[in-house]
Amino acid sequence: MREVFHQSLEDVQGRLVEISELVAIAIEKATQAFGSSDVSLAEEVIDADSIIDDKAVALDELAIEILARQQPVARDLRIVVSALRMSASLERMGDIAEHIAQLTRYRFPERAIPKGLKSTFTSMGQVDVQMAQKLTELLRTQDVSIAEELRNLDDQLDDLHVSVFEKVLGENWQGEAMATVDATLASRYHERFGDHAESVAKKVVYLATGDWSDATGVTVA
């Protein structure tokens, strides 16, 4: 029974990695579509989001089954409960990639990125993709040093997010109301994607070190 239990825990980790890989693909395609107004690529992201949702639900069901049948305690319990929370964050990251793709589709054939902000959103997209890829590596390897890299990338993303608001609220901003809304929404999506990635990373660090003091302070929705 103990061997079966540990196989189940390994299955949980493997499924988290699989979902994270799909999220990394989704955000890469979404940011490419957003930057180039590629509506076909945007549709791929939108259509594929249901796969991420289904896999997250399946992982949650597995975790609940482990809780019910194995009644884990101590670290094993923390692993299963944390997996449920990480699954929710990964699923939300997939949704955010879909939202970015939807902005591309809504504005097609016009560009979704307002004038004067292309380089900023290109940078935000690149950071999000890096975070998704590093998060997958962290989940696969449990190498906690990667969490620090993710924290630094999230700081970069926050700075870019602030710069977008400074731009659209500045006296020289010439964008119309719709462009302002698009810029605000897109920037918020990118920033929240990073927040969720860092939230997952902090849970991995907690499981690896048992220290929750460095795994608090991030609130995401």
mmCIF file of C-alpha atoms in Angstrom:
data_model
loop_
_atom_site.group_PDB
_atom_site.id
_atom_site.type_symbol
_atom_site.label_atom_id
_atom_site.label_comp_id
_atom_site.label_asym_id
_atom_site.label_seq_id
_atom_site.Cartn_x
_atom_site.Cartn_y
_atom_site.Cartn_z
ATOM 1 C CA MET A 1 0.000 0.000 0.000
ATOM 2 C CA ARG A 2 2.840 2.382 0.809
ATOM 3 C CA GLU A 3 4.399 1.756 -2.597
ATOM 4 C CA VAL A 4 1.083 2.470 -4.298
ATOM 5 C CA PHE A 5 0.778 5.662 -2.268
ATOM 6 C CA HIS A 6 4.200 6.918 -3.352
ATOM 7 C CA GLN A 7 3.401 6.047 -6.961
ATOM 8 C CA SER A 8 0.281 8.193 -6.622
ATOM 9 C CA LEU A 9 2.336 11.101 -5.296
ATOM 10 C CA GLU A 10 4.725 10.739 -8.235
ATOM 11 C CA ASP A 11 1.712 10.744 -10.537
ATOM 12 C CA VAL A 12 0.581 14.013 -8.966
ATOM 13 C CA GLN A 13 3.975 15.602 -9.596
ATOM 14 C CA GLY A 14 4.035 14.299 -13.164
ATOM 15 C CA ARG A 15 0.616 15.757 -13.858
ATOM 16 C CA LEU A 16 1.641 19.146 -12.465
ATOM 17 C CA VAL A 17 4.612 19.149 -14.836
ATOM 18 C CA GLU A 18 2.396 18.169 -17.760
ATOM 19 C CA ILE A 19 -0.076 20.982 -17.080
ATOM 20 C CA SER A 20 2.763 23.461 -16.646
ATOM 21 C CA GLU A 21 4.197 22.425 -20.013
ATOM 22 C CA LEU A 22 0.831 23.076 -21.663
ATOM 23 C CA VAL A 23 0.605 26.459 -19.955
ATOM 24 C CA ALA A 24 4.081 27.371 -21.238
ATOM 25 C CA ILE A 25 3.004 26.520 -24.774
ATOM 26 C CA ALA A 26 -0.215 28.497 -24.351
ATOM 27 C CA ILE A 27 1.438 31.700 -23.130
ATOM 28 C CA GLU A 28 4.113 31.509 -25.821
ATOM 29 C CA LYS A 29 1.491 31.199 -28.558
ATOM 30 C CA ALA A 30 -0.739 33.834 -26.954
ATOM 31 C CA THR A 31 2.014 36.435 -26.751
ATOM 32 C CA GLN A 32 3.104 35.698 -30.313
ATOM 33 C CA ALA A 33 -0.464 36.105 -31.503
ATOM 34 C CA PHE A 34 -0.899 39.304 -29.505
ATOM 35 C CA GLY A 35 2.258 40.826 -30.940
ATOM 36 C CA SER A 36 1.560 39.941 -34.562
ATOM 37 C CA SER A 37 -2.264 39.957 -34.645
ATOM 38 C CA ASP A 38 -2.198 36.298 -35.675
ATOM 39 C CA VAL A 39 -5.813 35.332 -35.161
ATOM 40 C CA SER A 40 -5.243 31.707 -36.208
ATOM 41 C CA LEU A 41 -2.630 31.282 -33.502
ATOM 42 C CA ALA A 42 -4.936 32.998 -31.030
ATOM 43 C CA GLU A 43 -7.682 30.508 -31.873
ATOM 44 C CA GLU A 44 -5.279 27.645 -31.154
ATOM 45 C CA VAL A 45 -4.736 28.993 -27.639
ATOM 46 C CA ILE A 46 -8.444 29.479 -27.040
ATOM 47 C CA ASP A 47 -9.319 25.985 -28.272
ATOM 48 C CA ALA A 48 -6.527 24.326 -26.267
ATOM 49 C CA ASP A 49 -7.527 25.892 -22.947
ATOM 50 C CA SER A 50 -10.138 23.195 -22.389
ATOM 51 C CA ILE A 51 -7.332 20.599 -22.393
ATOM 52 C CA ILE A 52 -5.587 22.429 -19.547
ATOM 53 C CA ASP A 53 -8.897 22.690 -17.683
ATOM 54 C CA ASP A 54 -9.609 18.977 -18.085
ATOM 55 C CA LYS A 55 -6.155 17.963 -16.910
ATOM 56 C CA ALA A 56 -6.418 20.252 -13.890
ATOM 57 C CA VAL A 57 -9.771 18.699 -12.967
ATOM 58 C CA ALA A 58 -8.321 15.201 -13.352
ATOM 59 C CA LEU A 59 -5.399 16.123 -11.099
ATOM 60 C CA ASP A 60 -7.763 17.528 -8.482
ATOM 61 C CA GLU A 61 -9.817 14.341 -8.563
ATOM 62 C CA LEU A 62 -6.658 12.262 -8.076
ATOM 63 C CA ALA A 63 -5.570 14.412 -5.126
ATOM 64 C CA ILE A 64 -8.994 14.133 -3.514
ATOM 65 C CA GLU A 65 -8.947 10.367 -4.002
ATOM 66 C CA ILE A 66 -5.536 10.187 -2.300
ATOM 67 C CA LEU A 67 -6.857 12.221 0.616
ATOM 68 C CA ALA A 68 -9.894 9.994 0.973
ATOM 69 C CA ARG A 69 -8.229 6.607 0.581
ATOM 70 C CA GLN A 70 -4.723 7.115 1.965
ATOM 71 C CA GLN A 71 -5.426 9.752 4.631
ATOM 72 C CA PRO A 72 -1.878 11.146 4.416
ATOM 73 C CA VAL A 73 -0.334 13.035 7.319
ATOM 74 C CA ALA A 74 2.602 15.417 7.870
ATOM 75 C CA ARG A 75 4.648 16.132 4.711
ATOM 76 C CA ASP A 76 2.616 13.780 2.524
ATOM 77 C CA LEU A 77 -0.531 15.686 3.420
ATOM 78 C CA ARG A 78 1.151 18.999 2.624
ATOM 79 C CA ILE A 79 2.193 17.643 -0.780
ATOM 80 C CA VAL A 80 -1.343 16.672 -1.740
ATOM 81 C CA VAL A 81 -2.956 19.864 -0.450
ATOM 82 C CA SER A 82 -0.296 22.002 -2.122
ATOM 83 C CA ALA A 83 -0.864 20.119 -5.381
ATOM 84 C CA LEU A 84 -4.518 21.140 -5.292
ATOM 85 C CA ARG A 85 -3.539 24.770 -4.844
ATOM 86 C CA MET A 86 -0.841 24.633 -7.522
ATOM 87 C CA SER A 87 -3.280 23.006 -9.924
ATOM 88 C CA ALA A 88 -5.657 25.926 -9.433
ATOM 89 C CA SER A 89 -2.902 28.452 -10.154
ATOM 90 C CA LEU A 90 -1.761 26.601 -13.271
ATOM 91 C CA GLU A 91 -5.332 26.388 -14.529
ATOM 92 C CA ARG A 92 -5.694 30.125 -13.965
ATOM 93 C CA MET A 93 -2.459 30.764 -15.874
ATOM 94 C CA GLY A 94 -3.950 28.871 -18.798
ATOM 95 C CA ASP A 95 -7.054 31.050 -18.579
ATOM 96 C CA ILE A 96 -4.920 34.187 -18.631
ATOM 97 C CA ALA A 97 -3.126 33.001 -21.766
ATOM 98 C CA GLU A 98 -6.554 32.461 -23.282
ATOM 99 C CA HIS A 99 -7.612 36.004 -22.299
ATOM 100 C CA ILE A 100 -4.564 37.459 -24.073
ATOM 101 C CA ALA A 101 -5.448 35.416 -27.151
ATOM 102 C CA GLN A 102 -9.039 36.632 -26.963
ATOM 103 C CA LEU A 103 -7.878 40.249 -27.045
ATOM 104 C CA THR A 104 -6.093 39.426 -30.296
ATOM 105 C CA ARG A 105 -9.248 37.892 -31.759
ATOM 106 C CA TYR A 106 -11.505 40.750 -30.632
ATOM 107 C CA ARG A 107 -9.336 43.411 -32.274
ATOM 108 C CA PHE A 108 -8.577 41.514 -35.482
ATOM 109 C CA PRO A 109 -7.805 42.712 -38.142
ATOM 110 C CA GLU A 110 -6.557 45.691 -36.128
ATOM 111 C CA ARG A 111 -3.570 45.319 -33.836
ATOM 112 C CA ALA A 112 -4.395 44.667 -30.201
ATOM 113 C CA ILE A 113 -1.262 46.455 -28.956
ATOM 114 C CA PRO A 114 -1.797 50.241 -28.784
ATOM 115 C CA LYS A 115 0.748 52.457 -30.499
ATOM 116 C CA GLY A 116 3.748 53.305 -28.384
ATOM 117 C CA LEU A 117 3.546 50.168 -26.252
ATOM 118 C CA LYS A 118 4.729 47.439 -28.605
ATOM 119 C CA SER A 119 8.203 47.114 -27.108
ATOM 120 C CA THR A 120 6.793 47.036 -23.574
ATOM 121 C CA PHE A 121 4.323 44.276 -24.346
ATOM 122 C CA THR A 122 6.960 42.363 -26.271
ATOM 123 C CA SER A 123 9.106 42.434 -23.148
ATOM 124 C CA MET A 124 6.187 41.427 -20.923
ATOM 125 C CA GLY A 125 5.430 38.484 -23.180
ATOM 126 C CA GLN A 126 9.046 37.361 -23.168
ATOM 127 C CA VAL A 127 9.182 37.487 -19.371
ATOM 128 C CA ASP A 128 5.949 35.517 -19.033
ATOM 129 C CA VAL A 129 7.261 32.829 -21.374
ATOM 130 C CA GLN A 130 10.516 32.604 -19.424
ATOM 131 C CA MET A 131 8.587 32.304 -16.166
ATOM 132 C CA ALA A 132 6.387 29.535 -17.532
ATOM 133 C CA GLN A 133 9.379 27.593 -18.804
ATOM 134 C CA LYS A 134 11.319 27.989 -15.562
ATOM 135 C CA LEU A 135 8.260 27.026 -13.527
ATOM 136 C CA THR A 136 8.005 23.794 -15.494
ATOM 137 C CA GLU A 137 11.679 23.121 -14.805
ATOM 138 C CA LEU A 138 11.155 23.838 -11.100
ATOM 139 C CA LEU A 139 8.212 21.442 -10.878
ATOM 140 C CA ARG A 140 10.158 18.754 -12.711
ATOM 141 C CA THR A 141 13.452 19.054 -10.818
ATOM 142 C CA GLN A 142 12.448 20.565 -7.447
ATOM 143 C CA ASP A 143 15.570 22.762 -7.791
ATOM 144 C CA VAL A 144 14.667 25.582 -5.405
ATOM 145 C CA SER A 145 17.328 27.907 -6.840
ATOM 146 C CA ILE A 146 15.000 28.369 -9.817
ATOM 147 C CA ALA A 147 12.471 30.004 -7.492
ATOM 148 C CA GLU A 148 14.834 32.943 -7.011
ATOM 149 C CA GLU A 149 15.094 33.356 -10.778
ATOM 150 C CA LEU A 150 11.308 33.394 -10.959
ATOM 151 C CA ARG A 151 11.135 36.023 -8.225
ATOM 152 C CA ASN A 152 13.528 38.267 -10.148
ATOM 153 C CA LEU A 153 11.554 37.822 -13.363
ATOM 154 C CA ASP A 154 8.339 38.679 -11.549
ATOM 155 C CA ASP A 155 9.951 41.906 -10.307
ATOM 156 C CA GLN A 156 10.787 42.774 -13.923
ATOM 157 C CA LEU A 157 7.204 42.071 -14.897
ATOM 158 C CA ASP A 158 5.876 44.296 -12.127
ATOM 159 C CA ASP A 159 8.100 47.155 -13.309
ATOM 160 C CA LEU A 160 6.843 46.755 -16.878
ATOM 161 C CA HIS A 161 3.258 46.676 -15.601
ATOM 162 C CA VAL A 162 3.805 49.965 -13.777
ATOM 163 C CA SER A 163 5.344 51.507 -16.899
ATOM 164 C CA VAL A 164 2.204 50.704 -18.910
ATOM 165 C CA PHE A 165 0.014 52.543 -16.409
ATOM 166 C CA GLU A 166 2.402 55.482 -16.339
ATOM 167 C CA LYS A 167 2.189 55.606 -20.127
ATOM 168 C CA VAL A 168 -1.612 55.495 -20.454
ATOM 169 C CA LEU A 169 -2.113 57.942 -17.582
ATOM 170 C CA GLY A 170 0.519 60.373 -18.834
ATOM 171 C CA GLU A 171 -0.221 63.724 -20.430
ATOM 172 C CA ASN A 172 1.269 62.635 -23.755
ATOM 173 C CA TRP A 173 -0.960 59.578 -24.152
ATOM 174 C CA GLN A 174 -2.921 59.904 -27.388
ATOM 175 C CA GLY A 175 -4.709 56.579 -27.372
ATOM 176 C CA GLU A 176 -8.472 56.349 -27.644
ATOM 177 C CA ALA A 177 -10.623 54.899 -24.872
ATOM 178 C CA MET A 178 -10.571 51.406 -26.385
ATOM 179 C CA ALA A 179 -6.794 51.459 -26.710
ATOM 180 C CA THR A 180 -6.514 52.483 -23.071
ATOM 181 C CA VAL A 181 -8.783 49.629 -22.010
ATOM 182 C CA ASP A 182 -6.845 47.126 -24.125
ATOM 183 C CA ALA A 183 -3.504 48.271 -22.735
ATOM 184 C CA THR A 184 -4.749 48.128 -19.159
ATOM 185 C CA LEU A 185 -6.302 44.682 -19.543
ATOM 186 C CA ALA A 186 -3.358 43.184 -21.395
ATOM 187 C CA SER A 187 -0.864 44.533 -18.884
ATOM 188 C CA ARG A 188 -2.944 43.195 -16.017
ATOM 189 C CA TYR A 189 -3.147 39.751 -17.631
ATOM 190 C CA HIS A 190 0.628 39.577 -18.069
ATOM 191 C CA GLU A 191 1.251 40.736 -14.510
ATOM 192 C CA ARG A 192 -1.211 38.259 -12.995
ATOM 193 C CA PHE A 193 0.300 35.418 -14.994
ATOM 194 C CA GLY A 194 3.607 36.160 -13.308
ATOM 195 C CA ASP A 195 1.987 36.368 -9.880
ATOM 196 C CA HIS A 196 0.501 32.910 -10.255
ATOM 197 C CA ALA A 197 3.834 31.502 -11.431
ATOM 198 C CA GLU A 198 5.607 32.910 -8.389
ATOM 199 C CA SER A 199 2.832 31.624 -6.131
ATOM 200 C CA VAL A 200 3.363 28.074 -7.411
ATOM 201 C CA ALA A 201 7.129 28.469 -7.035
ATOM 202 C CA LYS A 202 6.777 29.490 -3.393
ATOM 203 C CA LYS A 203 4.709 26.403 -2.650
ATOM 204 C CA VAL A 204 7.401 24.201 -4.202
ATOM 205 C CA VAL A 205 10.024 25.905 -2.033
ATOM 206 C CA TYR A 206 7.888 25.336 1.036
ATOM 207 C CA LEU A 207 7.548 21.645 0.282
ATOM 208 C CA ALA A 208 11.287 21.334 -0.319
ATOM 209 C CA THR A 209 12.445 23.283 2.736
ATOM 210 C CA GLY A 210 9.537 23.135 5.173
ATOM 211 C CA ASP A 211 9.918 26.903 5.643
ATOM 212 C CA TRP A 212 6.690 28.797 5.006
ATOM 213 C CA SER A 213 8.154 32.190 5.979
ATOM 214 C CA ASP A 214 9.445 32.719 2.445
ATOM 215 C CA ALA A 215 6.301 31.367 0.810
ATOM 216 C CA THR A 216 3.864 34.070 1.863
ATOM 217 C CA GLY A 217 3.066 37.532 0.677
ATOM 218 C CA VAL A 218 1.587 36.800 -2.740
ATOM 219 C CA THR A 219 -2.145 37.094 -3.237
ATOM 220 C CA VAL A 220 -3.564 36.047 -6.594
ATOM 221 C CA ALA A 221 -7.027 35.581 -7.984
#
